[in-house]
Amino acid sequence: MVDPNDVIQEAYCRIAGLASVDHIRNPAAYFHRTAHAVATDIMRRSGIISFTSMTENEWLNVMDREPLADRAVAADQDLKRVNGLLAELSDTCRQAIELRRIEGVSQREAAERLGVSEDVIRNHLVRGVQKVLKAIAAQDAQAHGDGQETVEQKAEAIGTPRSL
């Protein structure tokens, strides 16, 4: 059995032992990859993993359905970002989005659960999603150093009605 605390400690030790960390562009992904390598080393030493040789053709048939560590970290960061923006919305607006887009309930059921009309659900959904998308566009523009004109163009494009 691999102790997660041992893996974390060893990963920190390996990173602390680096001569420089200037090459690290995504610290979280780098740490996760290091922890994965540590866990693999521990399992290899303890005999948990049996390694057998495979030909190149056999390796071509190996499918890993899990996302790469950097993509998993990026997805987690995006989820936290969207959850933070949803938290800034009014309760009814946030709940309307969560019920319709996350839980996938019908507009009628969402209206019944919140005790409002279907029109209120539709309006909150449209306005809430637009606010979240505009906030994301503004954050991205600020992070990339885009000018105010670019931010306004993105916001205008996001404000264009679409079917939700």
mmCIF file of C-alpha atoms in Angstrom:
data_model
loop_
_atom_site.group_PDB
_atom_site.id
_atom_site.type_symbol
_atom_site.label_atom_id
_atom_site.label_comp_id
_atom_site.label_asym_id
_atom_site.label_seq_id
_atom_site.Cartn_x
_atom_site.Cartn_y
_atom_site.Cartn_z
ATOM 1 C CA MET A 1 0.000 0.000 0.000
ATOM 2 C CA VAL A 2 1.281 3.439 -0.908
ATOM 3 C CA ASP A 3 0.909 6.115 1.773
ATOM 4 C CA PRO A 4 -0.216 9.394 0.148
ATOM 5 C CA ASN A 5 1.614 11.416 2.795
ATOM 6 C CA ASP A 6 4.885 9.665 1.883
ATOM 7 C CA VAL A 7 4.293 10.399 -1.792
ATOM 8 C CA ILE A 8 3.613 14.086 -1.126
ATOM 9 C CA GLN A 9 6.644 14.422 1.146
ATOM 10 C CA GLU A 10 8.950 12.711 -1.351
ATOM 11 C CA ALA A 11 7.583 14.856 -4.206
ATOM 12 C CA TYR A 12 8.315 18.017 -2.191
ATOM 13 C CA CYS A 13 11.817 16.721 -1.467
ATOM 14 C CA ARG A 14 12.492 16.047 -5.144
ATOM 15 C CA ILE A 15 11.311 19.499 -6.158
ATOM 16 C CA ALA A 16 13.261 21.146 -3.330
ATOM 17 C CA GLY A 17 16.367 19.333 -4.531
ATOM 18 C CA LEU A 18 16.205 20.904 -7.990
ATOM 19 C CA ALA A 19 18.991 23.329 -8.832
ATOM 20 C CA SER A 20 16.473 25.725 -10.383
ATOM 21 C CA VAL A 21 12.715 25.907 -10.860
ATOM 22 C CA ASP A 22 12.839 28.430 -13.703
ATOM 23 C CA HIS A 23 11.873 25.749 -16.227
ATOM 24 C CA ILE A 24 8.553 25.035 -14.474
ATOM 25 C CA ARG A 25 5.702 26.769 -16.303
ATOM 26 C CA ASN A 26 2.781 25.148 -14.481
ATOM 27 C CA PRO A 27 3.756 24.403 -10.864
ATOM 28 C CA ALA A 28 0.613 22.447 -10.025
ATOM 29 C CA ALA A 29 0.942 20.157 -13.042
ATOM 30 C CA TYR A 30 4.668 19.730 -12.374
ATOM 31 C CA PHE A 31 3.963 18.739 -8.778
ATOM 32 C CA HIS A 32 1.265 16.253 -9.821
ATOM 33 C CA ARG A 33 3.587 14.685 -12.379
ATOM 34 C CA THR A 34 6.366 14.460 -9.785
ATOM 35 C CA ALA A 35 3.988 12.840 -7.284
ATOM 36 C CA HIS A 36 2.931 10.344 -9.951
ATOM 37 C CA ALA A 37 6.570 9.450 -10.593
ATOM 38 C CA VAL A 38 7.187 9.046 -6.847
ATOM 39 C CA ALA A 39 4.159 6.765 -6.451
ATOM 40 C CA THR A 40 5.300 4.694 -9.429
ATOM 41 C CA ASP A 41 8.793 4.355 -7.968
ATOM 42 C CA ILE A 42 7.390 3.273 -4.591
ATOM 43 C CA MET A 43 5.098 0.703 -6.190
ATOM 44 C CA ARG A 44 7.903 -0.589 -8.399
ATOM 45 C CA ARG A 45 10.220 -1.041 -5.400
ATOM 46 C CA SER A 46 7.550 -2.781 -3.335
ATOM 47 C CA GLY A 47 6.568 -5.136 -6.153
ATOM 48 C CA ILE A 48 3.012 -3.795 -6.420
ATOM 49 C CA ILE A 49 3.477 -3.226 -10.118
ATOM 50 C CA SER A 50 4.794 -6.053 -12.233
ATOM 51 C CA PHE A 51 6.609 -4.860 -15.292
ATOM 52 C CA THR A 52 6.650 -7.056 -18.339
ATOM 53 C CA SER A 53 8.326 -6.291 -21.595
ATOM 54 C CA MET A 54 6.108 -5.393 -24.505
ATOM 55 C CA THR A 55 6.854 -5.004 -28.154
ATOM 56 C CA GLU A 56 6.316 -1.670 -29.851
ATOM 57 C CA ASN A 57 3.232 -3.035 -31.607
ATOM 58 C CA GLU A 58 1.746 -4.131 -28.284
ATOM 59 C CA TRP A 59 2.306 -0.615 -26.890
ATOM 60 C CA LEU A 60 0.336 0.834 -29.803
ATOM 61 C CA ASN A 61 -2.756 -1.015 -28.537
ATOM 62 C CA VAL A 62 -2.506 0.400 -25.002
ATOM 63 C CA MET A 63 -5.219 2.960 -24.384
ATOM 64 C CA ASP A 64 -5.158 5.338 -21.446
ATOM 65 C CA ARG A 65 -8.553 6.936 -21.142
ATOM 66 C CA GLU A 66 -7.536 9.277 -18.342
ATOM 67 C CA PRO A 67 -6.744 12.880 -19.237
ATOM 68 C CA LEU A 68 -3.163 14.045 -19.015
ATOM 69 C CA ALA A 69 -2.209 15.545 -15.650
ATOM 70 C CA ASP A 70 -1.902 19.078 -17.006
ATOM 71 C CA ARG A 71 -5.340 18.870 -18.618
ATOM 72 C CA ALA A 72 -6.872 17.535 -15.404
ATOM 73 C CA VAL A 73 -5.300 20.391 -13.437
ATOM 74 C CA ALA A 74 -6.454 22.948 -16.014
ATOM 75 C CA ALA A 75 -9.991 21.536 -15.923
ATOM 76 C CA ASP A 76 -10.000 21.721 -12.124
ATOM 77 C CA GLN A 77 -8.831 25.342 -12.258
ATOM 78 C CA ASP A 78 -11.529 26.179 -14.827
ATOM 79 C CA LEU A 79 -14.181 24.536 -12.669
ATOM 80 C CA LYS A 80 -13.097 26.539 -9.623
ATOM 81 C CA ARG A 81 -13.101 29.703 -11.710
ATOM 82 C CA VAL A 82 -16.647 29.127 -12.993
ATOM 83 C CA ASN A 83 -17.881 28.135 -9.517
ATOM 84 C CA GLY A 84 -16.426 31.379 -8.158
ATOM 85 C CA LEU A 85 -18.224 33.386 -10.829
ATOM 86 C CA LEU A 86 -21.481 31.505 -10.220
ATOM 87 C CA ALA A 87 -21.191 32.316 -6.516
ATOM 88 C CA GLU A 88 -21.268 36.023 -7.408
ATOM 89 C CA LEU A 89 -24.701 35.680 -9.030
ATOM 90 C CA SER A 90 -27.965 36.036 -7.159
ATOM 91 C CA ASP A 91 -29.217 32.855 -5.485
ATOM 92 C CA THR A 92 -32.105 32.385 -7.910
ATOM 93 C CA CYS A 93 -29.896 32.996 -10.926
ATOM 94 C CA ARG A 94 -27.199 30.592 -9.698
ATOM 95 C CA GLN A 95 -29.761 27.934 -8.799
ATOM 96 C CA ALA A 96 -31.461 28.275 -12.204
ATOM 97 C CA ILE A 97 -28.129 27.685 -13.968
ATOM 98 C CA GLU A 98 -27.212 24.789 -11.688
ATOM 99 C CA LEU A 99 -30.573 23.081 -12.131
ATOM 100 C CA ARG A 100 -30.763 23.512 -15.918
ATOM 101 C CA ARG A 101 -27.119 23.186 -16.965
ATOM 102 C CA ILE A 102 -25.511 21.063 -14.266
ATOM 103 C CA GLU A 103 -28.323 18.806 -13.061
ATOM 104 C CA GLY A 104 -30.065 18.835 -16.459
ATOM 105 C CA VAL A 105 -33.608 19.240 -15.139
ATOM 106 C CA SER A 106 -36.337 20.605 -17.382
ATOM 107 C CA GLN A 107 -37.264 24.265 -17.318
ATOM 108 C CA ARG A 108 -40.644 23.377 -15.833
ATOM 109 C CA GLU A 109 -39.093 21.307 -13.024
ATOM 110 C CA ALA A 110 -36.543 24.036 -12.265
ATOM 111 C CA ALA A 111 -39.368 26.574 -12.030
ATOM 112 C CA GLU A 112 -41.326 24.297 -9.688
ATOM 113 C CA ARG A 113 -38.312 23.694 -7.439
ATOM 114 C CA LEU A 114 -37.557 27.401 -7.147
ATOM 115 C CA GLY A 115 -41.189 28.483 -6.920
ATOM 116 C CA VAL A 116 -40.997 30.833 -9.901
ATOM 117 C CA SER A 117 -42.346 30.886 -13.446
ATOM 118 C CA GLU A 118 -40.608 29.288 -16.407
ATOM 119 C CA ASP A 119 -40.039 32.775 -17.855
ATOM 120 C CA VAL A 120 -38.093 33.729 -14.719
ATOM 121 C CA ILE A 121 -35.933 30.617 -15.111
ATOM 122 C CA ARG A 122 -35.290 31.420 -18.776
ATOM 123 C CA ASN A 123 -34.402 35.061 -18.015
ATOM 124 C CA HIS A 124 -32.086 34.148 -15.143
ATOM 125 C CA LEU A 125 -30.428 31.488 -17.262
ATOM 126 C CA VAL A 126 -29.744 33.866 -20.163
ATOM 127 C CA ARG A 127 -28.567 36.764 -18.003
ATOM 128 C CA GLY A 128 -26.534 34.579 -15.662
ATOM 129 C CA VAL A 129 -24.695 32.728 -18.408
ATOM 130 C CA GLN A 130 -23.978 36.027 -20.174
ATOM 131 C CA LYS A 131 -22.566 37.541 -16.962
ATOM 132 C CA VAL A 132 -20.340 34.517 -16.377
ATOM 133 C CA LEU A 133 -19.091 34.488 -19.981
ATOM 134 C CA LYS A 134 -18.413 38.241 -19.939
ATOM 135 C CA ALA A 135 -16.490 37.899 -16.679
ATOM 136 C CA ILE A 136 -14.413 35.061 -18.160
ATOM 137 C CA ALA A 137 -13.703 37.130 -21.293
ATOM 138 C CA ALA A 138 -12.657 40.108 -19.149
ATOM 139 C CA GLN A 139 -10.404 37.933 -16.962
ATOM 140 C CA ASP A 140 -8.810 36.316 -20.020
ATOM 141 C CA ALA A 141 -8.283 39.684 -21.695
ATOM 142 C CA GLN A 142 -6.705 41.080 -18.552
ATOM 143 C CA ALA A 143 -4.451 38.017 -18.198
ATOM 144 C CA HIS A 144 -3.331 38.291 -21.825
ATOM 145 C CA GLY A 145 -2.917 42.059 -21.722
ATOM 146 C CA ASP A 146 -5.633 42.753 -24.287
ATOM 147 C CA GLY A 147 -6.719 46.348 -24.607
ATOM 148 C CA GLN A 148 -10.110 47.699 -23.533
ATOM 149 C CA GLU A 149 -11.296 47.584 -27.168
ATOM 150 C CA THR A 150 -10.647 43.829 -27.370
ATOM 151 C CA VAL A 151 -12.476 43.254 -24.081
ATOM 152 C CA GLU A 152 -15.482 45.209 -25.373
ATOM 153 C CA GLN A 153 -15.465 43.211 -28.646
ATOM 154 C CA LYS A 154 -15.448 39.929 -26.744
ATOM 155 C CA ALA A 155 -18.180 41.159 -24.410
ATOM 156 C CA GLU A 156 -20.276 42.272 -27.386
ATOM 157 C CA ALA A 157 -19.825 38.881 -29.066
ATOM 158 C CA ILE A 158 -20.819 37.110 -25.852
ATOM 159 C CA GLY A 159 -23.874 39.350 -25.474
ATOM 160 C CA THR A 160 -25.208 38.129 -28.817
ATOM 161 C CA PRO A 161 -28.319 36.010 -28.045
ATOM 162 C CA ARG A 162 -27.938 32.284 -28.552
ATOM 163 C CA SER A 163 -30.196 29.395 -27.751
ATOM 164 C CA LEU A 164 -29.562 28.245 -24.199
#
